[in-house]
Amino acid sequence: MEKTYYRPLLRLDTARPDSALTLAAGWCWFDEVELIRRDAEPEIIPASHLPEDIMLRLCTARAPVAGLRMDAPRIMGILNVTPDSFSDGGQYDLEDAAIARALELREAGADILDIGGESTRPGANEVSEDEEIARTAPVIAALREVDFDTPISIDTRKALVADQALESGADMLNDVSALEFDPAMVEVAQVSGVPICLMHAQGLPEDMQDDPRYSDVLLDVYDYLEDRIALAEAHGVDRAAIIADPGIGFGKTLQHNLALIRGLSLFHGLGCSLLLGASRKRFIGTIGRAEDAQARMPGSLAVTLAGLGQGVQIHRVHDVAEIAQGVRLWDAITRGYHEEGGQ
């Protein structure tokens, strides 16, 4: 039987009918669902007609990630301790600078800090395990020594790097290869029990942008993540500990990226929290006419807001203060302003 994909058509306005269902994220609702099949025209059905198992996948509240509830948008601040990352390489590769930046990101509103010691920009070369550990583990340990209590994620494809980061005080794994680059990574996730983000990428950083092709990018990426989640579960990793990332910019053209962003709500069918990492990516510069990666904050905010409208829980960004301000305003407009002094 041909596979059916279910994409909830999400809404945020307050004119909510009694028949509407609340998405797992908690701030979106839907009363219609788009049924997608590879060789047929899409079909719209009432949400009440969904199979019970699909309804549960879409609507069951997600487990907390590193102690953070997933019923509100969360901002993951990027800290690249590398000399060659695409937009901030060389700025924070010294320990003192990295610690200062981490404290700055926390103050700016980061809910999670994502520390990476290997650039995965297009064309980047692989870094040795020893070098990656030397870049990341001391920074994590130093942050814990100064009572840095924000959850820390280690952005790595390598099991040994991940293990050393966890030993130093990291709380989460972020694997852009979805356990493919180093098969031992799944054991680290299983034994540690910490949350792990699995991201889709076509190819390796060295060649992923050479000529990316898909039959249907939205469905192909969904199928890939579904398979990788199943593999992780088969090795004893709880689905509740998995976050899914469609991998914007990793083996995708501009049109592929836009198709994924438009269809993000489909990925809630995986039964996991979602992460969107589009900050300062090249397609933002192309569309927004910003050649300098550091000038792409407005475009990054626009993509973040689009992701919020699709129920994405975690947003991985460089410009934490600006994005956090935008998210607070979005939240106040869509869900109401309830802080002291607000109405």
Short mmCIF file of C-alpha atoms in Angstrom, two decimals:
data_model
loop_
_atom_site.label_atom_id
_atom_site.label_comp_id
_atom_site.label_asym_id
_atom_site.label_seq_id
_atom_site.Cartn_x
_atom_site.Cartn_y
_atom_site.Cartn_z
CA MET A 1 0.00 0.00 0.00
CA GLU A 2 1.28 3.45 -0.89
CA LYS A 3 2.56 5.38 2.12
CA THR A 4 0.48 8.30 3.36
CA TYR A 5 2.05 11.34 5.01
CA TYR A 6 0.06 13.63 7.29
CA ARG A 7 0.75 17.36 7.40
CA PRO A 8 -1.37 19.30 9.91
CA LEU A 9 -2.47 22.66 8.52
CA LEU A 10 -1.58 24.76 11.53
CA ARG A 11 -3.22 27.93 12.72
CA LEU A 12 -2.49 30.42 15.47
CA ASP A 13 -5.47 32.79 15.52
CA THR A 14 -8.00 32.72 18.35
CA ALA A 15 -11.07 31.79 16.28
CA ARG A 16 -10.63 28.15 17.15
CA PRO A 17 -13.50 25.72 16.48
CA ASP A 18 -14.46 23.12 19.08
CA SER A 19 -13.35 20.33 16.72
CA ALA A 20 -9.75 21.60 16.52
CA LEU A 21 -6.82 19.61 17.87
CA THR A 22 -3.83 21.07 19.73
CA LEU A 23 -0.43 20.27 18.25
CA ALA A 24 2.18 18.70 20.53
CA ALA A 25 4.04 22.03 20.62
CA GLY A 26 1.08 23.53 22.48
CA TRP A 27 0.77 26.89 20.75
CA CYS A 28 -0.65 25.76 17.39
CA TRP A 29 -3.93 24.09 16.56
CA PHE A 30 -5.38 22.45 13.48
CA ASP A 31 -8.73 21.23 12.28
CA GLU A 32 -7.57 20.08 8.85
CA VAL A 33 -4.78 17.80 7.66
CA GLU A 34 -3.19 17.48 4.25
CA LEU A 35 -2.77 13.87 3.13
CA ILE A 36 0.26 13.51 0.87
CA ARG A 37 1.16 10.52 -1.31
CA ARG A 38 4.03 10.37 -3.76
CA ASP A 39 1.96 9.56 -6.84
CA ALA A 40 -1.31 11.32 -6.11
CA GLU A 41 -2.69 14.80 -5.63
CA PRO A 42 -2.79 16.00 -1.99
CA GLU A 43 -6.10 15.65 -0.19
CA ILE A 44 -7.47 17.73 2.71
CA ILE A 45 -9.40 15.93 5.47
CA PRO A 46 -10.85 17.07 8.80
CA ALA A 47 -8.47 16.48 11.69
CA SER A 48 -11.21 14.44 13.38
CA HIS A 49 -10.83 11.83 10.60
CA LEU A 50 -7.20 11.08 11.44
CA PRO A 51 -6.25 7.52 12.44
CA GLU A 52 -5.87 7.36 16.22
CA ASP A 53 -2.14 6.53 16.12
CA ILE A 54 -1.41 9.53 13.86
CA MET A 55 -3.49 11.80 16.07
CA LEU A 56 -1.48 10.70 19.09
CA ARG A 57 1.81 11.29 17.28
CA LEU A 58 0.79 14.80 16.34
CA CYS A 59 -0.85 15.84 19.59
CA THR A 60 0.93 14.13 22.49
CA ALA A 61 3.06 16.59 24.47
CA ARG A 62 6.76 16.08 23.91
CA ALA A 63 9.11 15.15 26.73
CA PRO A 64 11.33 17.88 28.21
CA VAL A 65 14.74 18.32 26.57
CA ALA A 66 17.59 18.68 29.07
CA GLY A 67 15.03 19.77 31.65
CA LEU A 68 13.33 22.31 29.35
CA ARG A 69 9.61 21.93 28.68
CA MET A 70 8.70 21.85 25.01
CA ASP A 71 5.41 23.72 25.32
CA ALA A 72 7.12 27.05 24.57
CA PRO A 73 9.67 28.09 21.91
CA ARG A 74 13.28 27.46 22.95
CA ILE A 75 16.36 29.22 21.63
CA MET A 76 19.61 27.31 21.14
CA GLY A 77 22.56 29.68 21.01
CA ILE A 78 25.45 28.71 18.73
CA LEU A 79 29.00 28.75 20.08
CA ASN A 80 31.51 27.65 17.46
CA VAL A 81 34.96 27.15 19.01
CA THR A 82 36.48 26.72 15.55
CA PRO A 83 38.80 28.75 13.34
CA ASP A 84 36.75 28.20 10.17
CA SER A 85 32.96 28.18 10.76
CA PHE A 86 31.12 29.96 7.96
CA SER A 87 30.00 33.08 9.85
CA ASP A 88 31.94 33.31 13.10
CA GLY A 89 35.04 31.15 12.66
CA GLY A 90 38.01 32.34 14.69
CA GLN A 91 35.99 34.61 16.99
CA TYR A 92 35.59 32.23 19.92
CA ASP A 93 38.29 29.57 19.43
CA LEU A 94 40.24 30.74 22.50
CA GLU A 95 38.89 29.49 25.83
CA ASP A 96 38.45 32.88 27.49
CA ALA A 97 36.61 34.26 24.47
CA ALA A 98 34.39 31.17 24.32
CA ILE A 99 33.44 31.43 28.00
CA ALA A 100 32.69 35.14 27.67
CA ARG A 101 30.53 34.45 24.62
CA ALA A 102 28.66 31.65 26.41
CA LEU A 103 27.81 33.96 29.30
CA GLU A 104 26.73 36.62 26.83
CA LEU A 105 24.44 34.18 25.00
CA ARG A 106 22.85 33.07 28.26
CA GLU A 107 22.23 36.67 29.28
CA ALA A 108 20.77 37.38 25.82
CA GLY A 109 18.16 34.66 26.21
CA ALA A 110 19.64 31.34 25.11
CA ASP A 111 17.80 28.37 26.66
CA ILE A 112 20.43 25.91 25.41
CA LEU A 113 24.06 26.42 24.36
CA ASP A 114 25.27 24.38 21.37
CA ILE A 115 29.07 24.05 21.34
CA GLY A 116 30.81 22.80 18.20
CA GLY A 117 34.49 22.16 17.51
CA GLU A 118 34.28 21.11 13.87
CA SER A 119 32.91 23.26 11.06
CA THR A 120 30.33 21.48 8.92
CA ARG A 121 29.94 24.35 6.45
CA PRO A 122 29.95 23.41 2.76
CA GLY A 123 33.48 22.45 1.73
CA ALA A 124 34.79 22.03 5.28
CA ASN A 125 37.36 19.31 5.96
CA GLU A 126 37.11 16.78 8.77
CA VAL A 127 38.81 17.58 12.08
CA SER A 128 40.56 14.86 14.10
CA GLU A 129 38.92 13.56 17.28
CA ASP A 130 41.80 14.80 19.44
CA GLU A 131 41.60 18.31 18.00
CA GLU A 132 37.83 18.47 18.35
CA ILE A 133 38.02 17.28 21.97
CA ALA A 134 40.76 19.83 22.72
CA ARG A 135 38.52 22.59 21.37
CA THR A 136 35.29 21.63 23.16
CA ALA A 137 35.78 19.65 26.38
CA PRO A 138 37.87 22.29 28.24
CA VAL A 139 35.32 25.00 27.42
CA ILE A 140 32.43 22.88 28.71
CA ALA A 141 34.34 22.01 31.87
CA ALA A 142 35.31 25.64 32.45
CA LEU A 143 31.69 26.74 32.07
CA ARG A 144 30.55 24.24 34.67
CA GLU A 145 33.28 25.48 37.01
CA VAL A 146 31.78 29.00 36.88
CA ASP A 147 28.30 27.61 37.65
CA PHE A 148 26.99 27.98 34.11
CA ASP A 149 23.62 26.27 34.64
CA THR A 150 22.17 26.54 31.11
CA PRO A 151 21.90 23.17 29.33
CA ILE A 152 24.85 22.50 27.00
CA SER A 153 24.64 20.56 23.75
CA ILE A 154 27.71 19.15 22.01
CA ASP A 155 27.56 19.54 18.24
CA THR A 156 29.60 16.60 16.93
CA ARG A 157 29.48 13.58 14.62
CA LYS A 158 32.00 11.60 16.68
CA ALA A 159 31.28 9.28 19.62
CA LEU A 160 34.55 9.92 21.45
CA VAL A 161 34.07 13.69 21.23
CA ALA A 162 30.51 13.29 22.50
CA ASP A 163 31.61 11.07 25.36
CA GLN A 164 34.30 13.53 26.48
CA ALA A 165 31.81 16.40 26.27
CA LEU A 166 29.34 14.54 28.47
CA GLU A 167 32.13 13.80 30.95
CA SER A 168 32.88 17.53 31.02
CA GLY A 169 29.27 18.48 31.74
CA ALA A 170 27.29 18.51 28.47
CA ASP A 171 23.59 17.60 28.64
CA MET A 172 22.66 16.85 25.03
CA LEU A 173 24.04 15.46 21.76
CA ASN A 174 23.59 17.12 18.37
CA ASP A 175 24.68 14.83 15.52
CA VAL A 176 24.42 16.37 12.05
CA SER A 177 25.00 12.93 10.54
CA ALA A 178 22.09 11.27 12.39
CA LEU A 179 24.37 8.47 13.68
CA GLU A 180 25.79 7.67 10.22
CA PHE A 181 29.29 9.16 10.48
CA ASP A 182 30.21 7.23 13.63
CA PRO A 183 27.98 4.22 14.39
CA ALA A 184 29.29 4.21 17.99
CA MET A 185 27.37 7.45 18.62
CA VAL A 186 24.15 5.50 19.18
CA GLU A 187 25.78 3.66 22.10
CA VAL A 188 26.78 6.97 23.68
CA ALA A 189 23.17 8.13 23.38
CA GLN A 190 21.78 4.88 24.75
CA VAL A 191 24.15 4.58 27.70
CA SER A 192 24.00 8.25 28.70
CA GLY A 193 20.25 8.65 28.22
CA VAL A 194 20.69 12.30 27.26
CA PRO A 195 18.62 13.86 24.46
CA ILE A 196 20.06 13.55 20.96
CA CYS A 197 19.23 15.58 17.86
CA LEU A 198 19.31 13.65 14.58
CA MET A 199 19.72 15.81 11.48
CA HIS A 200 19.29 15.04 7.81
CA ALA A 201 22.23 15.76 5.50
CA GLN A 202 22.82 14.58 1.95
CA GLY A 203 26.52 13.87 1.55
CA LEU A 204 29.43 15.12 3.65
CA PRO A 205 30.37 18.77 4.22
CA GLU A 206 33.16 18.39 1.66
CA ASP A 207 30.72 17.68 -1.19
CA MET A 208 27.13 18.10 0.02
CA GLN A 209 26.41 21.22 -2.03
CA ASP A 210 27.91 19.91 -5.30
CA ASP A 211 24.62 18.75 -6.84
CA PRO A 212 21.93 17.82 -4.28
CA ARG A 213 18.94 15.98 -5.77
CA TYR A 214 15.70 14.55 -4.37
CA SER A 215 12.62 12.80 -5.68
CA ASP A 216 10.55 14.92 -3.29
CA VAL A 217 12.69 16.78 -0.76
CA LEU A 218 9.99 17.02 1.92
CA LEU A 219 9.06 13.34 1.80
CA ASP A 220 12.62 12.09 1.24
CA VAL A 221 13.88 13.95 4.31
CA TYR A 222 10.92 12.70 6.35
CA ASP A 223 11.60 9.09 5.34
CA TYR A 224 15.28 9.43 6.19
CA LEU A 225 14.60 10.82 9.66
CA GLU A 226 11.95 8.20 10.28
CA ASP A 227 14.49 5.48 9.44
CA ARG A 228 17.22 7.00 11.65
CA ILE A 229 14.82 7.36 14.58
CA ALA A 230 13.83 3.70 14.13
CA LEU A 231 17.50 2.71 14.14
CA ALA A 232 18.11 4.64 17.35
CA GLU A 233 15.08 3.03 18.99
CA ALA A 234 16.29 -0.41 17.90
CA HIS A 235 19.50 0.30 19.85
CA GLY A 236 17.63 1.26 23.00
CA VAL A 237 17.30 5.02 22.59
CA ASP A 238 13.90 6.25 23.76
CA ARG A 239 11.98 8.21 21.11
CA ALA A 240 11.18 10.75 23.84
CA ALA A 241 14.92 11.56 23.95
CA ILE A 242 15.17 12.23 20.20
CA ILE A 243 14.89 15.61 18.47
CA ALA A 244 14.56 15.74 14.67
CA ASP A 245 16.17 18.36 12.41
CA PRO A 246 15.46 18.51 8.64
CA GLY A 247 18.96 19.92 8.05
CA ILE A 248 18.39 23.21 6.27
CA GLY A 249 21.40 23.93 4.03
CA PHE A 250 22.95 20.48 4.37
CA GLY A 251 22.85 19.08 0.85
CA LYS A 252 19.97 21.29 -0.26
CA THR A 253 19.45 23.96 -2.89
CA LEU A 254 17.66 27.22 -2.14
CA GLN A 255 14.39 25.72 -3.43
CA HIS A 256 14.88 22.58 -1.32
CA ASN A 257 15.32 24.74 1.79
CA LEU A 258 12.17 26.73 1.06
CA ALA A 259 10.14 23.57 0.45
CA LEU A 260 11.25 22.15 3.78
CA ILE A 261 10.43 25.35 5.66
CA ARG A 262 6.97 25.52 4.07
CA GLY A 263 6.30 21.90 5.02
CA LEU A 264 7.85 21.77 8.51
CA SER A 265 4.59 20.75 10.18
CA LEU A 266 4.85 17.37 8.43
CA PHE A 267 7.77 16.42 10.70
CA HIS A 268 5.60 16.47 13.83
CA GLY A 269 4.40 13.10 12.58
CA LEU A 270 7.77 11.68 13.67
CA GLY A 271 6.62 11.96 17.27
CA CYS A 272 9.65 14.03 18.33
CA SER A 273 10.40 17.62 19.17
CA LEU A 274 11.77 19.52 16.18
CA LEU A 275 14.86 21.69 15.77
CA LEU A 276 15.31 24.29 13.05
CA GLY A 277 18.84 25.43 12.22
CA ALA A 278 18.70 28.00 9.43
CA SER A 279 20.55 30.88 11.05
CA ARG A 280 22.63 32.98 8.63
CA LYS A 281 22.53 30.25 5.97
CA ARG A 282 23.48 31.11 2.39
CA PHE A 283 19.92 30.96 1.05
CA ILE A 284 18.98 33.74 3.48
CA GLY A 285 21.79 35.86 2.07
CA THR A 286 20.74 35.10 -1.51
CA ILE A 287 17.07 35.94 -1.03
CA GLY A 288 17.71 38.75 1.44
CA ARG A 289 20.59 40.26 -0.57
CA ALA A 290 23.07 40.00 2.29
CA GLU A 291 26.44 38.70 1.12
CA ASP A 292 28.02 39.03 4.58
CA ALA A 293 26.79 36.18 6.80
CA GLN A 294 26.76 38.46 9.85
CA ALA A 295 24.27 40.76 8.10
CA ARG A 296 21.62 38.00 7.84
CA MET A 297 19.95 38.42 11.21
CA PRO A 298 16.69 39.89 9.81
CA GLY A 299 16.35 37.00 7.38
CA SER A 300 17.19 34.52 10.13
CA LEU A 301 14.41 36.05 12.25
CA ALA A 302 11.95 35.74 9.37
CA VAL A 303 12.73 32.03 9.04
CA THR A 304 12.49 31.56 12.82
CA LEU A 305 9.02 33.11 12.85
CA ALA A 306 7.98 30.85 9.97
CA GLY A 307 9.20 27.89 12.03
CA LEU A 308 7.24 29.05 15.06
CA GLY A 309 4.12 29.15 12.93
CA GLN A 310 4.81 25.52 12.04
CA GLY A 311 5.18 24.51 15.69
CA VAL A 312 8.97 24.04 15.78
CA GLN A 313 10.13 23.89 19.39
CA ILE A 314 13.91 24.55 19.23
CA HIS A 315 15.57 27.25 17.13
CA ARG A 316 19.35 27.13 16.70
CA VAL A 317 20.62 30.67 16.08
CA HIS A 318 23.69 32.91 16.17
CA ASP A 319 21.96 36.23 16.95
CA VAL A 320 20.37 35.22 20.24
CA ALA A 321 19.43 38.65 21.63
CA GLU A 322 17.71 39.77 18.43
CA ILE A 323 15.94 36.45 17.80
CA ALA A 324 14.84 36.21 21.45
CA GLN A 325 13.31 39.68 21.21
CA GLY A 326 11.46 38.68 18.04
CA VAL A 327 10.20 35.46 19.61
CA ARG A 328 8.94 37.33 22.70
CA LEU A 329 6.98 39.73 20.51
CA TRP A 330 5.64 36.88 18.37
CA ASP A 331 4.59 35.04 21.52
CA ALA A 332 2.89 38.11 22.99
CA ILE A 333 0.95 38.72 19.78
CA THR A 334 -0.13 35.13 19.22
CA ARG A 335 -0.59 33.86 22.80
CA GLY A 336 -1.08 37.05 24.84
CA TYR A 337 1.20 39.15 27.04
CA HIS A 338 0.98 38.05 30.69
CA GLU A 339 4.16 39.29 32.35
CA GLU A 340 3.98 41.87 35.13
CA GLY A 341 2.71 45.14 33.71
CA GLY A 342 1.31 43.46 30.59
CA GLN A 343 -2.28 42.72 29.70
#
